[in-house]
mmCIF file of C-alpha atoms in Angstrom:
data_model
loop_
_atom_site.group_PDB
_atom_site.id
_atom_site.type_symbol
_atom_site.label_atom_id
_atom_site.label_comp_id
_atom_site.label_asym_id
_atom_site.label_seq_id
_atom_site.Cartn_x
_atom_site.Cartn_y
_atom_site.Cartn_z
ATOM 1 C CA MET A 1 0.000 0.000 0.000
ATOM 2 C CA ASP A 2 1.670 3.181 -1.228
ATOM 3 C CA LEU A 3 0.419 6.104 0.814
ATOM 4 C CA LYS A 4 1.874 8.506 -1.756
ATOM 5 C CA HIS A 5 -0.979 7.648 -4.097
ATOM 6 C CA ILE A 6 -3.771 7.982 -1.520
ATOM 7 C CA LEU A 7 -5.626 11.132 -0.538
ATOM 8 C CA ILE A 8 -8.779 10.786 1.554
ATOM 9 C CA TYR A 9 -11.458 13.473 1.649
ATOM 10 C CA PRO A 10 -13.708 13.007 4.727
ATOM 11 C CA VAL A 11 -17.006 14.857 4.397
ATOM 12 C CA GLY A 12 -19.013 13.165 7.163
ATOM 13 C CA THR A 13 -20.199 15.453 9.932
ATOM 14 C CA THR A 14 -20.846 13.000 12.769
ATOM 15 C CA ASP A 15 -18.507 12.720 15.740
ATOM 16 C CA ALA A 16 -17.753 9.139 14.698
ATOM 17 C CA CYS A 17 -16.605 10.284 11.257
ATOM 18 C CA SER A 18 -14.425 12.974 12.817
ATOM 19 C CA HIS A 19 -12.804 10.396 15.104
ATOM 20 C CA ALA A 20 -12.319 8.052 12.120
ATOM 21 C CA ALA A 21 -10.554 10.803 10.186
ATOM 22 C CA GLY A 22 -8.312 11.484 13.159
ATOM 23 C CA CYS A 23 -7.397 7.808 13.474
ATOM 24 C CA LEU A 24 -6.546 7.558 9.779
ATOM 25 C CA GLU A 25 -4.399 10.677 9.942
ATOM 26 C CA ARG A 26 -2.518 9.412 12.988
ATOM 27 C CA ASP A 27 -1.869 6.169 11.113
ATOM 28 C CA GLY A 28 -0.196 8.088 8.332
ATOM 29 C CA PHE A 29 -2.947 8.348 5.733
ATOM 30 C CA PRO A 30 -2.982 11.684 3.873
ATOM 31 C CA LEU A 31 -6.254 13.594 4.351
ATOM 32 C CA THR A 32 -7.597 16.784 2.831
ATOM 33 C CA ASP A 33 -10.353 19.146 3.941
ATOM 34 C CA HIS A 34 -11.357 20.234 0.421
ATOM 35 C CA PRO A 35 -12.118 18.604 -2.945
ATOM 36 C CA SER A 36 -9.284 18.450 -5.452
ATOM 37 C CA PRO A 37 -8.148 16.443 -8.515
ATOM 38 C CA GLU A 38 -5.745 14.541 -6.244
ATOM 39 C CA VAL A 39 -8.496 12.989 -4.085
ATOM 40 C CA THR A 40 -8.588 9.198 -4.407
ATOM 41 C CA HIS A 41 -11.096 8.293 -1.667
ATOM 42 C CA LEU A 42 -14.220 9.972 -0.316
ATOM 43 C CA MET A 43 -15.282 9.113 3.240
ATOM 44 C CA LEU A 44 -18.952 9.563 4.167
ATOM 45 C CA ASP A 45 -20.794 9.023 7.433
ATOM 46 C CA VAL A 46 -21.944 5.487 8.295
ATOM 47 C CA PRO A 47 -24.820 5.238 7.448
ATOM 48 C CA SER A 48 -24.376 7.890 4.778
ATOM 49 C CA PHE A 49 -27.840 9.112 3.822
ATOM 50 C CA ALA A 50 -31.017 10.533 5.298
ATOM 51 C CA SER A 51 -34.370 9.036 4.340
ATOM 52 C CA ASP A 52 -34.787 11.530 1.474
ATOM 53 C CA GLY A 53 -31.520 10.489 -0.197
ATOM 54 C CA SER A 54 -29.530 13.536 0.888
ATOM 55 C CA LEU A 55 -26.329 13.208 2.859
ATOM 56 C CA ARG A 56 -26.735 13.211 6.619
ATOM 57 C CA ASN A 57 -25.368 16.759 6.722
ATOM 58 C CA GLY A 58 -28.098 17.819 4.318
ATOM 59 C CA GLY A 59 -25.888 18.168 1.241
ATOM 60 C CA ARG A 60 -26.130 16.395 -2.107
ATOM 61 C CA LEU A 61 -23.676 13.628 -2.934
ATOM 62 C CA ALA A 62 -23.806 14.472 -6.655
ATOM 63 C CA ASP A 63 -22.514 17.985 -5.905
ATOM 64 C CA ILE A 64 -19.486 16.588 -4.072
ATOM 65 C CA LEU A 65 -18.705 13.898 -6.638
ATOM 66 C CA GLN A 66 -18.836 16.513 -9.385
ATOM 67 C CA MET A 67 -15.766 18.153 -7.834
ATOM 68 C CA LEU A 68 -13.789 14.879 -7.593
ATOM 69 C CA PRO A 69 -12.076 12.592 -10.108
ATOM 70 C CA ALA A 70 -14.381 10.126 -11.850
ATOM 71 C CA GLY A 71 -12.689 7.087 -10.308
ATOM 72 C CA THR A 72 -12.872 8.235 -6.686
ATOM 73 C CA THR A 73 -13.595 5.348 -4.326
ATOM 74 C CA VAL A 74 -16.357 6.020 -1.787
ATOM 75 C CA PHE A 75 -16.426 4.688 1.781
ATOM 76 C CA GLY A 76 -19.715 4.799 3.693
ATOM 77 C CA GLY A 77 -22.799 2.856 4.668
ATOM 78 C CA ASN A 78 -25.923 1.890 2.686
ATOM 79 C CA LEU A 79 -24.325 3.079 -0.539
ATOM 80 C CA ASN A 80 -27.192 2.172 -2.858
ATOM 81 C CA HIS A 81 -27.420 5.698 -4.259
ATOM 82 C CA PRO A 82 -27.874 6.525 -7.964
ATOM 83 C CA ALA A 83 -25.139 9.179 -7.839
ATOM 84 C CA LEU A 84 -22.613 6.426 -7.133
ATOM 85 C CA ALA A 85 -23.123 4.636 -10.439
ATOM 86 C CA GLY A 86 -19.685 4.025 -11.921
ATOM 87 C CA HIS A 87 -17.831 4.722 -8.667
ATOM 88 C CA PRO A 88 -15.983 2.000 -6.731
ATOM 89 C CA VAL A 89 -17.638 1.761 -3.316
ATOM 90 C CA VAL A 90 -16.883 0.097 0.010
ATOM 91 C CA ASP A 91 -20.109 -0.252 1.961
ATOM 92 C CA LEU A 92 -19.227 -0.829 5.606
ATOM 93 C CA LEU A 93 -22.784 -1.962 6.315
ATOM 94 C CA ARG A 94 -22.152 -4.910 4.002
ATOM 95 C CA ASP A 95 -18.805 -5.783 5.568
ATOM 96 C CA ASP A 96 -19.187 -8.818 7.844
ATOM 97 C CA GLU A 97 -16.211 -7.984 10.061
ATOM 98 C CA TYR A 98 -17.372 -4.412 10.587
ATOM 99 C CA LEU A 99 -20.936 -5.534 11.302
ATOM 100 C CA ALA A 100 -19.811 -8.085 13.886
ATOM 101 C CA LYS A 101 -17.625 -5.610 15.771
ATOM 102 C CA ASN A 102 -20.238 -2.873 15.504
ATOM 103 C CA ALA A 103 -22.816 -5.259 16.979
ATOM 104 C CA ALA A 104 -20.648 -5.668 20.067
ATOM 105 C CA VAL A 105 -20.429 -1.890 20.482
ATOM 106 C CA THR A 106 -24.180 -1.564 19.908
ATOM 107 C CA ALA A 107 -24.959 -4.154 22.580
ATOM 108 C CA GLU A 108 -22.851 -2.365 25.175
ATOM 109 C CA CYS A 109 -24.478 0.956 24.283
ATOM 110 C CA ALA A 110 -27.908 -0.682 24.587
ATOM 111 C CA LEU A 111 -27.140 -1.499 28.212
ATOM 112 C CA ARG A 112 -26.205 2.141 28.776
ATOM 113 C CA VAL A 113 -29.663 3.058 27.496
ATOM 114 C CA ALA A 114 -31.305 0.508 29.774
ATOM 115 C CA TYR A 115 -29.511 1.218 33.062
ATOM 116 C CA PRO A 116 -31.147 4.582 33.902
ATOM 117 C CA LEU A 117 -34.589 3.105 33.204
ATOM 118 C CA LEU A 118 -34.273 0.145 35.547
ATOM 119 C CA PRO A 119 -35.341 0.449 39.188
ATOM 120 C CA THR A 120 -33.232 -2.537 40.228
ATOM 121 C CA VAL A 121 -29.947 -4.214 39.348
ATOM 122 C CA LEU A 122 -29.764 -6.454 36.277
ATOM 123 C CA PRO A 123 -29.931 -9.802 38.128
ATOM 124 C CA ASP A 124 -33.387 -8.737 39.365
ATOM 125 C CA ASN A 125 -34.644 -8.036 35.838
ATOM 126 C CA PRO A 126 -35.528 -11.087 33.751
ATOM 127 C CA ALA A 127 -34.762 -10.070 30.174
ATOM 128 C CA LEU A 128 -36.097 -11.071 26.787
ATOM 129 C CA VAL A 129 -33.974 -10.581 23.677
ATOM 130 C CA ILE A 130 -35.912 -10.894 20.427
ATOM 131 C CA GLY A 131 -33.675 -12.084 17.597
ATOM 132 C CA TRP A 132 -30.558 -14.248 17.488
ATOM 133 C CA GLY A 133 -28.509 -12.185 15.059
ATOM 134 C CA ARG A 134 -25.261 -10.350 15.702
ATOM 135 C CA ILE A 135 -26.652 -7.843 18.185
ATOM 136 C CA GLY A 136 -28.858 -10.429 19.896
ATOM 137 C CA LYS A 137 -25.878 -12.718 20.491
ATOM 138 C CA CYS A 138 -23.728 -9.880 21.825
ATOM 139 C CA LEU A 139 -26.516 -8.721 24.137
ATOM 140 C CA CYS A 140 -26.953 -12.217 25.526
ATOM 141 C CA LYS A 141 -23.235 -12.475 26.209
ATOM 142 C CA LEU A 142 -23.180 -9.186 28.144
ATOM 143 C CA LEU A 143 -26.397 -9.831 30.055
ATOM 144 C CA THR A 144 -25.300 -13.330 31.041
ATOM 145 C CA ALA A 145 -21.969 -12.020 32.309
ATOM 146 C CA LEU A 146 -23.842 -9.492 34.458
ATOM 147 C CA GLY A 147 -26.074 -12.148 36.014
ATOM 148 C CA CYS A 148 -29.260 -11.160 34.199
ATOM 149 C CA PRO A 149 -31.734 -14.034 33.622
ATOM 150 C CA ILE A 150 -32.248 -14.177 29.848
ATOM 151 C CA THR A 151 -34.650 -15.689 27.369
ATOM 152 C CA ILE A 152 -34.237 -15.304 23.623
ATOM 153 C CA ALA A 153 -37.059 -15.442 21.092
ATOM 154 C CA ALA A 154 -36.307 -16.573 17.549
ATOM 155 C CA ARG A 155 -38.265 -18.022 14.654
ATOM 156 C CA ASN A 156 -35.538 -20.363 13.453
ATOM 157 C CA PRO A 157 -35.443 -23.682 15.357
ATOM 158 C CA ALA A 158 -31.699 -23.921 14.711
ATOM 159 C CA ASP A 159 -31.166 -20.555 16.409
ATOM 160 C CA ARG A 160 -33.213 -21.643 19.420
ATOM 161 C CA ALA A 161 -31.263 -24.886 19.594
ATOM 162 C CA MET A 162 -27.943 -23.009 19.499
ATOM 163 C CA ALA A 163 -29.062 -20.678 22.277
ATOM 164 C CA ALA A 164 -30.232 -23.617 24.370
ATOM 165 C CA ALA A 165 -26.879 -25.337 23.807
ATOM 166 C CA LEU A 166 -25.255 -22.245 25.308
ATOM 167 C CA GLY A 167 -27.495 -22.442 28.365
ATOM 168 C CA ILE A 168 -29.902 -19.682 27.319
ATOM 169 C CA ALA A 169 -33.647 -20.243 27.538
ATOM 170 C CA ALA A 170 -35.235 -19.990 24.082
ATOM 171 C CA VAL A 171 -38.789 -19.694 22.786
ATOM 172 C CA ASP A 172 -40.448 -19.247 19.425
ATOM 173 C CA ILE A 173 -41.543 -15.692 18.665
ATOM 174 C CA SER A 174 -45.153 -16.876 18.745
ATOM 175 C CA GLN A 175 -44.670 -17.754 22.438
ATOM 176 C CA ILE A 176 -43.608 -14.255 23.513
ATOM 177 C CA PRO A 177 -47.043 -13.248 24.886
ATOM 178 C CA ASP A 178 -46.928 -16.288 27.175
ATOM 179 C CA ILE A 179 -43.699 -15.220 28.892
ATOM 180 C CA LEU A 180 -44.102 -11.416 28.889
ATOM 181 C CA PRO A 181 -45.711 -11.289 32.369
ATOM 182 C CA GLY A 182 -42.369 -12.288 33.894
ATOM 183 C CA ILE A 183 -40.161 -9.987 31.767
ATOM 184 C CA ARG A 184 -38.800 -6.701 33.151
ATOM 185 C CA LEU A 185 -36.384 -5.810 30.321
ATOM 186 C CA LEU A 186 -37.111 -6.329 26.629
ATOM 187 C CA PHE A 187 -34.722 -5.767 23.704
ATOM 188 C CA ASN A 188 -35.912 -6.169 20.140
ATOM 189 C CA THR A 189 -33.344 -6.626 17.358
ATOM 190 C CA VAL A 190 -35.670 -7.857 14.594
ATOM 191 C CA PRO A 191 -36.466 -5.238 11.883
ATOM 192 C CA ALA A 192 -40.047 -6.398 11.351
ATOM 193 C CA PRO A 193 -43.371 -6.059 13.228
ATOM 194 C CA ILE A 194 -43.206 -8.323 16.295
ATOM 195 C CA LEU A 195 -45.426 -6.951 19.088
ATOM 196 C CA ASP A 196 -48.058 -4.222 19.001
ATOM 197 C CA ALA A 197 -49.530 -1.897 21.602
ATOM 198 C CA ASP A 198 -52.443 -4.213 22.383
ATOM 199 C CA ILE A 199 -49.944 -6.602 23.935
ATOM 200 C CA LEU A 200 -47.081 -4.412 25.135
ATOM 201 C CA ASP A 201 -49.076 -1.627 26.804
ATOM 202 C CA LYS A 202 -50.291 -4.110 29.400
ATOM 203 C CA TYR A 203 -46.780 -4.400 30.845
ATOM 204 C CA ILE A 204 -45.970 -0.975 32.246
ATOM 205 C CA ARG A 205 -43.220 -2.331 34.539
ATOM 206 C CA CYS A 206 -41.274 -3.721 31.592
ATOM 207 C CA VAL A 207 -38.575 -1.545 29.987
ATOM 208 C CA LYS A 208 -38.954 -1.980 26.223
ATOM 209 C CA ILE A 209 -36.066 -1.014 23.948
ATOM 210 C CA ASP A 210 -36.233 -1.364 20.166
ATOM 211 C CA LEU A 211 -32.796 -1.624 18.551
ATOM 212 C CA ALA A 212 -33.961 -2.688 15.086
ATOM 213 C CA SER A 213 -33.425 -0.510 12.015
ATOM 214 C CA SER A 214 -37.159 -0.800 11.296
ATOM 215 C CA PRO A 215 -39.529 -0.750 14.281
ATOM 216 C CA GLY A 216 -40.529 -4.136 15.622
ATOM 217 C CA LEU A 217 -42.341 -2.901 18.741
ATOM 218 C CA LYS A 218 -45.349 -0.612 19.037
ATOM 219 C CA GLY A 219 -46.698 0.959 22.196
ATOM 220 C CA CYS A 220 -46.842 4.079 24.308
ATOM 221 C CA ASP A 221 -43.544 3.587 26.136
ATOM 222 C CA ILE A 222 -41.179 2.068 23.563
ATOM 223 C CA VAL A 223 -37.610 3.399 23.650
ATOM 224 C CA CYS A 224 -36.453 3.628 20.034
ATOM 225 C CA ALA A 225 -32.676 3.263 20.205
ATOM 226 C CA ARG A 226 -30.979 3.288 16.815
ATOM 227 C CA GLY A 227 -27.506 4.409 15.803
ATOM 228 C CA LEU A 228 -26.267 3.870 19.342
ATOM 229 C CA PRO A 229 -22.509 3.573 18.692
ATOM 230 C CA GLY A 230 -22.381 7.041 17.161
ATOM 231 C CA GLN A 231 -24.374 8.507 20.055
ATOM 232 C CA TYR A 232 -22.877 6.747 23.061
ATOM 233 C CA ALA A 233 -19.423 5.693 21.853
ATOM 234 C CA PRO A 234 -18.413 7.938 18.921
ATOM 235 C CA GLU A 235 -14.705 7.430 19.540
ATOM 236 C CA SER A 236 -15.037 3.640 19.503
ATOM 237 C CA SER A 237 -17.326 3.865 16.486
ATOM 238 C CA GLY A 238 -14.871 6.086 14.641
ATOM 239 C CA ARG A 239 -11.963 3.818 15.458
ATOM 240 C CA LEU A 240 -13.872 0.859 14.022
ATOM 241 C CA ILE A 241 -14.666 2.804 10.835
ATOM 242 C CA ALA A 242 -10.997 3.726 10.458
ATOM 243 C CA GLN A 243 -9.848 0.154 11.090
ATOM 244 C CA THR A 244 -12.247 -1.133 8.445
ATOM 245 C CA ILE A 245 -11.125 1.436 5.866
ATOM 246 C CA THR A 246 -7.467 0.634 6.616
ATOM 247 C CA ARG A 247 -8.133 -3.079 6.145
ATOM 248 C CA HIS A 248 -9.718 -2.518 2.745
ATOM 249 C CA LEU A 249 -6.881 -0.262 1.643
ATOM 250 C CA ARG A 250 -4.319 -2.842 2.701
ATOM 251 C CA GLU A 251 -6.134 -5.817 1.195
ATOM 252 C CA GLY A 252 -6.897 -4.299 -2.199
ATOM 253 C CA SER A 253 -6.016 -1.619 -4.665
ATOM 254 C CA LEU A 254 -8.822 0.758 -3.683
#
């Protein structure tokens, strides 16, 4: 990897992106604060876009790309944007290693969301984790280590069997209403409708936190907690972004 032929232009405005830029600079990668013909890589926020297709800072990606060389590689998240046609892209939200490490950060941040809402210590709060994906697994690991009684809910019998093999109680998602009366802490990680207000509003003593990218819980007291690493651990989030970009630069000719 020849750093002489790399120039990174970070345009993200989140704290995580700022920390990522700082990490890259400390590791010797040349950065610039303005567009120029020498730019080889554009670094966006992760995720990169608002719901209307604009950048998270409100700008237009096409306007930035217009000022950069045609072959500029773009780093970011959810890079399915028409302005990127013809540009090499590295989508961190499709990178398995990044997603796994980010899930661990997300799970720890989720506990930071939960702590102020709980009237007792974790071992006194039976918890339900909906979903046995990356974040669900990381949550179960942390909660188990802290002595919290856990049940996971998953549709896939193989997932339930794996959880049971690890000593974690497991139920089918259809069985959730049966166990809710004993649950004091609920985390949802499934980005699909799971439980509605007719069920959840009955359990006012249960702390309900939805971590999914699309809401899975509905009710009057749902805590919607998305994008947690950038909010609660921007330095860790930025370091992970920088590490992922460095890995791609070292592994390929981006």
